[in-house]
Amino acid sequence: AQGGGPSVVMRGISEALVATAVGLFVAIPAVVAFNYFGRRVRGVIINMETLAKLILTHLKSERRIAR
Protein backbone atom coordinates (compact mmCIF):
# COMPACT_ATOMS: atom_id res chain seq x y z
CA ALA A 1 0.00 0.00 0.00
CA GLN A 2 3.05 2.31 -0.03
CA GLY A 3 2.82 2.92 -3.81
CA GLY A 4 6.51 3.13 -4.71
CA GLY A 5 7.99 5.29 -1.98
CA PRO A 6 10.51 8.07 -2.52
CA SER A 7 11.20 7.28 -6.19
CA VAL A 8 7.61 8.12 -7.11
CA VAL A 9 7.84 11.42 -5.23
CA MET A 10 11.19 12.26 -6.86
CA ARG A 11 9.77 11.51 -10.30
CA GLY A 12 6.89 13.89 -9.67
CA ILE A 13 9.23 16.61 -8.41
CA SER A 14 11.51 16.22 -11.43
CA GLU A 15 8.55 16.48 -13.82
CA ALA A 16 7.41 19.65 -12.04
CA LEU A 17 10.90 21.15 -12.29
CA VAL A 18 11.13 20.35 -15.99
CA ALA A 19 7.68 21.86 -16.61
CA THR A 20 8.72 25.00 -14.69
CA ALA A 21 11.93 25.31 -16.70
CA VAL A 22 10.06 24.96 -19.99
CA GLY A 23 7.50 27.52 -18.86
CA LEU A 24 10.23 30.02 -17.96
CA PHE A 25 12.00 29.31 -21.26
CA VAL A 26 8.83 30.34 -23.09
CA ALA A 27 7.62 33.10 -20.76
CA ILE A 28 10.78 35.19 -20.43
CA PRO A 29 11.25 35.88 -24.17
CA ALA A 30 7.50 36.50 -24.48
CA VAL A 31 7.59 39.15 -21.75
CA VAL A 32 10.66 40.79 -23.29
CA ALA A 33 8.98 40.91 -26.71
CA PHE A 34 5.73 42.23 -25.19
CA ASN A 35 7.56 45.05 -23.42
CA TYR A 36 9.62 45.92 -26.52
CA PHE A 37 6.63 46.13 -28.83
CA GLY A 38 4.58 47.93 -26.18
CA ARG A 39 7.22 50.66 -26.04
CA ARG A 40 7.33 50.85 -29.83
CA VAL A 41 3.54 51.22 -30.05
CA ARG A 42 3.53 53.93 -27.37
CA GLY A 43 6.26 55.77 -29.31
CA VAL A 44 4.27 55.60 -32.53
CA ILE A 45 1.14 56.85 -30.78
CA ILE A 46 3.03 59.78 -29.27
CA ASN A 47 4.47 60.66 -32.69
CA MET A 48 1.03 60.45 -34.30
CA GLU A 49 -0.52 62.69 -31.64
CA THR A 50 2.29 65.22 -32.04
CA LEU A 51 1.90 65.25 -35.81
CA ALA A 52 -1.88 65.63 -35.50
CA LYS A 53 -1.41 68.64 -33.21
CA LEU A 54 1.08 70.20 -35.63
CA ILE A 55 -1.27 69.71 -38.57
CA LEU A 56 -4.21 71.18 -36.67
CA THR A 57 -2.10 74.17 -35.61
CA HIS A 58 -0.99 74.70 -39.20
CA LEU A 59 -4.54 74.45 -40.53
CA LYS A 60 -5.83 76.89 -37.90
CA SER A 61 -3.11 79.41 -38.74
CA GLU A 62 -3.87 79.15 -42.48
CA ARG A 63 -7.53 79.61 -41.75
CA ARG A 64 -6.78 82.83 -39.87
CA ILE A 65 -4.61 84.09 -42.76
CA ALA A 66 -7.35 83.35 -45.32
CA ARG A 67 -9.88 85.51 -43.48
Backbone as JSON Lines, residues from 0, in Angstrom:
{"i":0,"aa":"A","n":[0.81,-1.2,0.0],"ca":[0.0,0.0,0.0],"c":[0.85,1.25,0.0]}
{"i":1,"aa":"Q","n":[2.2,1.12,-0.03],"ca":[3.05,2.31,-0.03],"c":[3.03,3.01,-1.38]}
{"i":2,"aa":"G","n":[2.94,2.32,-2.48],"ca":[2.82,2.92,-3.81],"c":[4.13,3.36,-4.41]}
{"i":3,"aa":"G","n":[5.26,2.82,-4.03],"ca":[6.51,3.13,-4.71],"c":[7.51,3.91,-3.88]}
{"i":4,"aa":"G","n":[7.07,4.6,-2.87],"ca":[7.99,5.29,-1.98],"c":[8.62,6.54,-2.56]}
{"i":5,"aa":"P","n":[9.84,6.82,-2.16],"ca":[10.51,8.07,-2.52],"c":[10.75,8.24,-4.03]}
{"i":6,"aa":"S","n":[10.93,7.16,-4.74],"ca":[11.2,7.28,-6.19],"c":[10.01,7.87,-6.92]}
{"i":7,"aa":"V","n":[8.8,7.55,-6.48],"ca":[7.61,8.12,-7.11],"c":[7.54,9.61,-6.83]}
{"i":8,"aa":"V","n":[7.86,9.99,-5.6],"ca":[7.84,11.42,-5.23],"c":[8.9,12.17,-6.02]}
{"i":9,"aa":"M","n":[10.1,11.61,-6.12],"ca":[11.19,12.26,-6.86],"c":[10.84,12.42,-8.34]}
{"i":10,"aa":"R","n":[10.17,11.43,-8.9],"ca":[9.77,11.51,-10.3],"c":[8.78,12.67,-10.5]}
{"i":11,"aa":"G","n":[7.85,12.79,-9.58],"ca":[6.89,13.89,-9.67],"c":[7.55,15.25,-9.52]}
{"i":12,"aa":"I","n":[8.51,15.35,-8.61],"ca":[9.23,16.61,-8.41],"c":[10.04,16.95,-9.66]}
{"i":13,"aa":"S","n":[10.7,15.95,-10.25],"ca":[11.51,16.22,-11.43],"c":[10.63,16.65,-12.61]}
{"i":14,"aa":"E","n":[9.47,16.06,-12.75],"ca":[8.55,16.48,-13.82],"c":[8.09,17.93,-13.6]}
{"i":15,"aa":"A","n":[7.83,18.28,-12.35],"ca":[7.41,19.65,-12.04],"c":[8.53,20.63,-12.33]}
{"i":16,"aa":"L","n":[9.76,20.27,-12.02],"ca":[10.9,21.15,-12.29],"c":[11.12,21.33,-13.8]}
{"i":17,"aa":"V","n":[10.99,20.26,-14.54],"ca":[11.13,20.35,-15.99],"c":[10.02,21.22,-16.58]}
{"i":18,"aa":"A","n":[8.8,21.04,-16.12],"ca":[7.68,21.86,-16.61],"c":[7.91,23.33,-16.27]}
{"i":19,"aa":"T","n":[8.43,23.62,-15.09],"ca":[8.72,25.0,-14.69],"c":[9.81,25.59,-15.58]}
{"i":20,"aa":"A","n":[10.85,24.83,-15.84],"ca":[11.93,25.31,-16.7],"c":[11.43,25.61,-18.11]}
{"i":21,"aa":"V","n":[10.61,24.74,-18.65],"ca":[10.06,24.96,-19.99],"c":[9.15,26.19,-19.99]}
{"i":22,"aa":"G","n":[8.36,26.35,-18.95],"ca":[7.5,27.52,-18.86],"c":[8.3,28.81,-18.8]}
{"i":23,"aa":"L","n":[9.37,28.83,-18.02],"ca":[10.23,30.02,-17.96],"c":[10.93,30.26,-19.29]}
{"i":24,"aa":"F","n":[11.33,29.2,-19.95],"ca":[12.0,29.31,-21.26],"c":[11.08,29.97,-22.28]}
{"i":25,"aa":"V","n":[9.8,29.73,-22.18],"ca":[8.83,30.34,-23.09],"c":[8.4,31.72,-22.6]}
{"i":26,"aa":"A","n":[8.2,31.87,-21.31],"ca":[7.62,33.1,-20.76],"c":[8.58,34.28,-20.8]}
{"i":27,"aa":"I","n":[9.84,34.07,-20.51],"ca":[10.78,35.19,-20.43],"c":[10.93,35.89,-21.78]}
{"i":28,"aa":"P","n":[11.18,35.18,-22.88],"ca":[11.25,35.88,-24.17],"c":[9.91,36.54,-24.56]}
{"i":29,"aa":"A","n":[8.81,35.92,-24.17],"ca":[7.5,36.5,-24.48],"c":[7.3,37.83,-23.76]}
{"i":30,"aa":"V","n":[7.72,37.91,-22.51],"ca":[7.59,39.15,-21.75],"c":[8.52,40.22,-22.32]}
{"i":31,"aa":"V","n":[9.72,39.83,-22.69],"ca":[10.66,40.79,-23.29],"c":[10.09,41.34,-24.59]}
{"i":32,"aa":"A","n":[9.56,40.47,-25.44],"ca":[8.98,40.91,-26.71],"c":[7.76,41.8,-26.46]}
{"i":33,"aa":"F","n":[6.92,41.43,-25.51],"ca":[5.73,42.23,-25.19],"c":[6.13,43.63,-24.76]}
{"i":34,"aa":"N","n":[7.11,43.74,-23.88],"ca":[7.56,45.05,-23.42],"c":[8.18,45.87,-24.54]}
{"i":35,"aa":"Y","n":[8.98,45.23,-25.39],"ca":[9.62,45.92,-26.52],"c":[8.57,46.5,-27.46]}
{"i":36,"aa":"F","n":[7.63,45.66,-27.89],"ca":[6.63,46.13,-28.83],"c":[5.65,47.11,-28.18]}
{"i":37,"aa":"G","n":[5.41,46.96,-26.89],"ca":[4.58,47.93,-26.18],"c":[5.2,49.31,-26.2]}
{"i":38,"aa":"R","n":[6.52,49.37,-25.97],"ca":[7.22,50.66,-26.04],"c":[7.18,51.23,-27.44]}
{"i":39,"aa":"R","n":[7.37,50.37,-28.43],"ca":[7.33,50.85,-29.83],"c":[5.96,51.43,-30.16]}
{"i":40,"aa":"V","n":[4.9,50.74,-29.77],"ca":[3.54,51.22,-30.05],"c":[3.29,52.55,-29.35]}
{"i":41,"aa":"R","n":[3.71,52.66,-28.09],"ca":[3.53,53.93,-27.37],"c":[4.29,55.06,-28.08]}
{"i":42,"aa":"G","n":[5.48,54.76,-28.58],"ca":[6.26,55.77,-29.31],"c":[5.56,56.21,-30.58]}
{"i":43,"aa":"V","n":[5.0,55.26,-31.3],"ca":[4.27,55.6,-32.53],"c":[3.04,56.43,-32.21]}
{"i":44,"aa":"I","n":[2.34,56.09,-31.17],"ca":[1.14,56.85,-30.78],"c":[1.52,58.28,-30.4]}
{"i":45,"aa":"I","n":[2.59,58.44,-29.65],"ca":[3.03,59.78,-29.27],"c":[3.4,60.58,-30.52]}
{"i":46,"aa":"N","n":[4.11,59.96,-31.45],"ca":[4.47,60.66,-32.69],"c":[3.24,61.04,-33.49]}
{"i":47,"aa":"M","n":[2.26,60.16,-33.56],"ca":[1.03,60.45,-34.3],"c":[0.27,61.6,-33.66]}
{"i":48,"aa":"E","n":[0.19,61.61,-32.32],"ca":[-0.52,62.69,-31.64],"c":[0.2,64.02,-31.85]}
{"i":49,"aa":"T","n":[1.52,64.0,-31.81],"ca":[2.29,65.22,-32.04],"c":[2.08,65.74,-33.45]}
{"i":50,"aa":"L","n":[2.12,64.85,-34.42],"ca":[1.9,65.25,-35.81],"c":[0.49,65.79,-36.0]}
{"i":51,"aa":"A","n":[-0.5,65.16,-35.39],"ca":[-1.88,65.63,-35.5],"c":[-2.01,67.04,-34.93]}
{"i":52,"aa":"K","n":[-1.36,67.31,-33.8],"ca":[-1.41,68.64,-33.21],"c":[-0.73,69.67,-34.11]}
{"i":53,"aa":"L","n":[0.39,69.29,-34.71],"ca":[1.08,70.2,-35.63],"c":[0.22,70.51,-36.85]}
{"i":54,"aa":"I","n":[-0.42,69.5,-37.4],"ca":[-1.27,69.71,-38.57],"c":[-2.45,70.61,-38.22]}
{"i":55,"aa":"L","n":[-3.08,70.35,-37.08],"ca":[-4.21,71.18,-36.67],"c":[-3.77,72.62,-36.43]}
{"i":56,"aa":"T","n":[-2.62,72.82,-35.82],"ca":[-2.1,74.17,-35.61],"c":[-1.85,74.86,-36.94]}
{"i":57,"aa":"H","n":[-1.26,74.15,-37.86],"ca":[-0.99,74.7,-39.2],"c":[-2.29,75.06,-39.91]}
{"i":58,"aa":"L","n":[-3.27,74.17,-39.86],"ca":[-4.54,74.45,-40.53],"c":[-5.26,75.64,-39.9]}
{"i":59,"aa":"K","n":[-5.2,75.75,-38.57],"ca":[-5.83,76.89,-37.9],"c":[-5.15,78.19,-38.28]}
{"i":60,"aa":"S","n":[-3.82,78.18,-38.39],"ca":[-3.11,79.41,-38.74],"c":[-3.41,79.8,-40.19]}
{"i":61,"aa":"E","n":[-3.51,78.85,-41.09],"ca":[-3.87,79.15,-42.48],"c":[-5.29,79.67,-42.58]}
{"i":62,"aa":"R","n":[-6.15,79.16,-41.74],"ca":[-7.53,79.61,-41.75],"c":[-7.62,81.06,-41.3]}
{"i":63,"aa":"R","n":[-6.81,81.44,-40.33],"ca":[-6.78,82.83,-39.87],"c":[-6.22,83.74,-40.95]}
{"i":64,"aa":"I","n":[-5.22,83.29,-41.68],"ca":[-4.61,84.09,-42.76],"c":[-5.59,84.29,-43.9]}
{"i":65,"aa":"A","n":[-6.39,83.28,-44.2],"ca":[-7.35,83.35,-45.32],"c":[-8.48,84.31,-45.04]}
{"i":66,"aa":"R","n":[-8.76,84.62,-43.8],"ca":[-9.88,85.51,-43.48],"c":[-9.58,86.92,-43.74]}
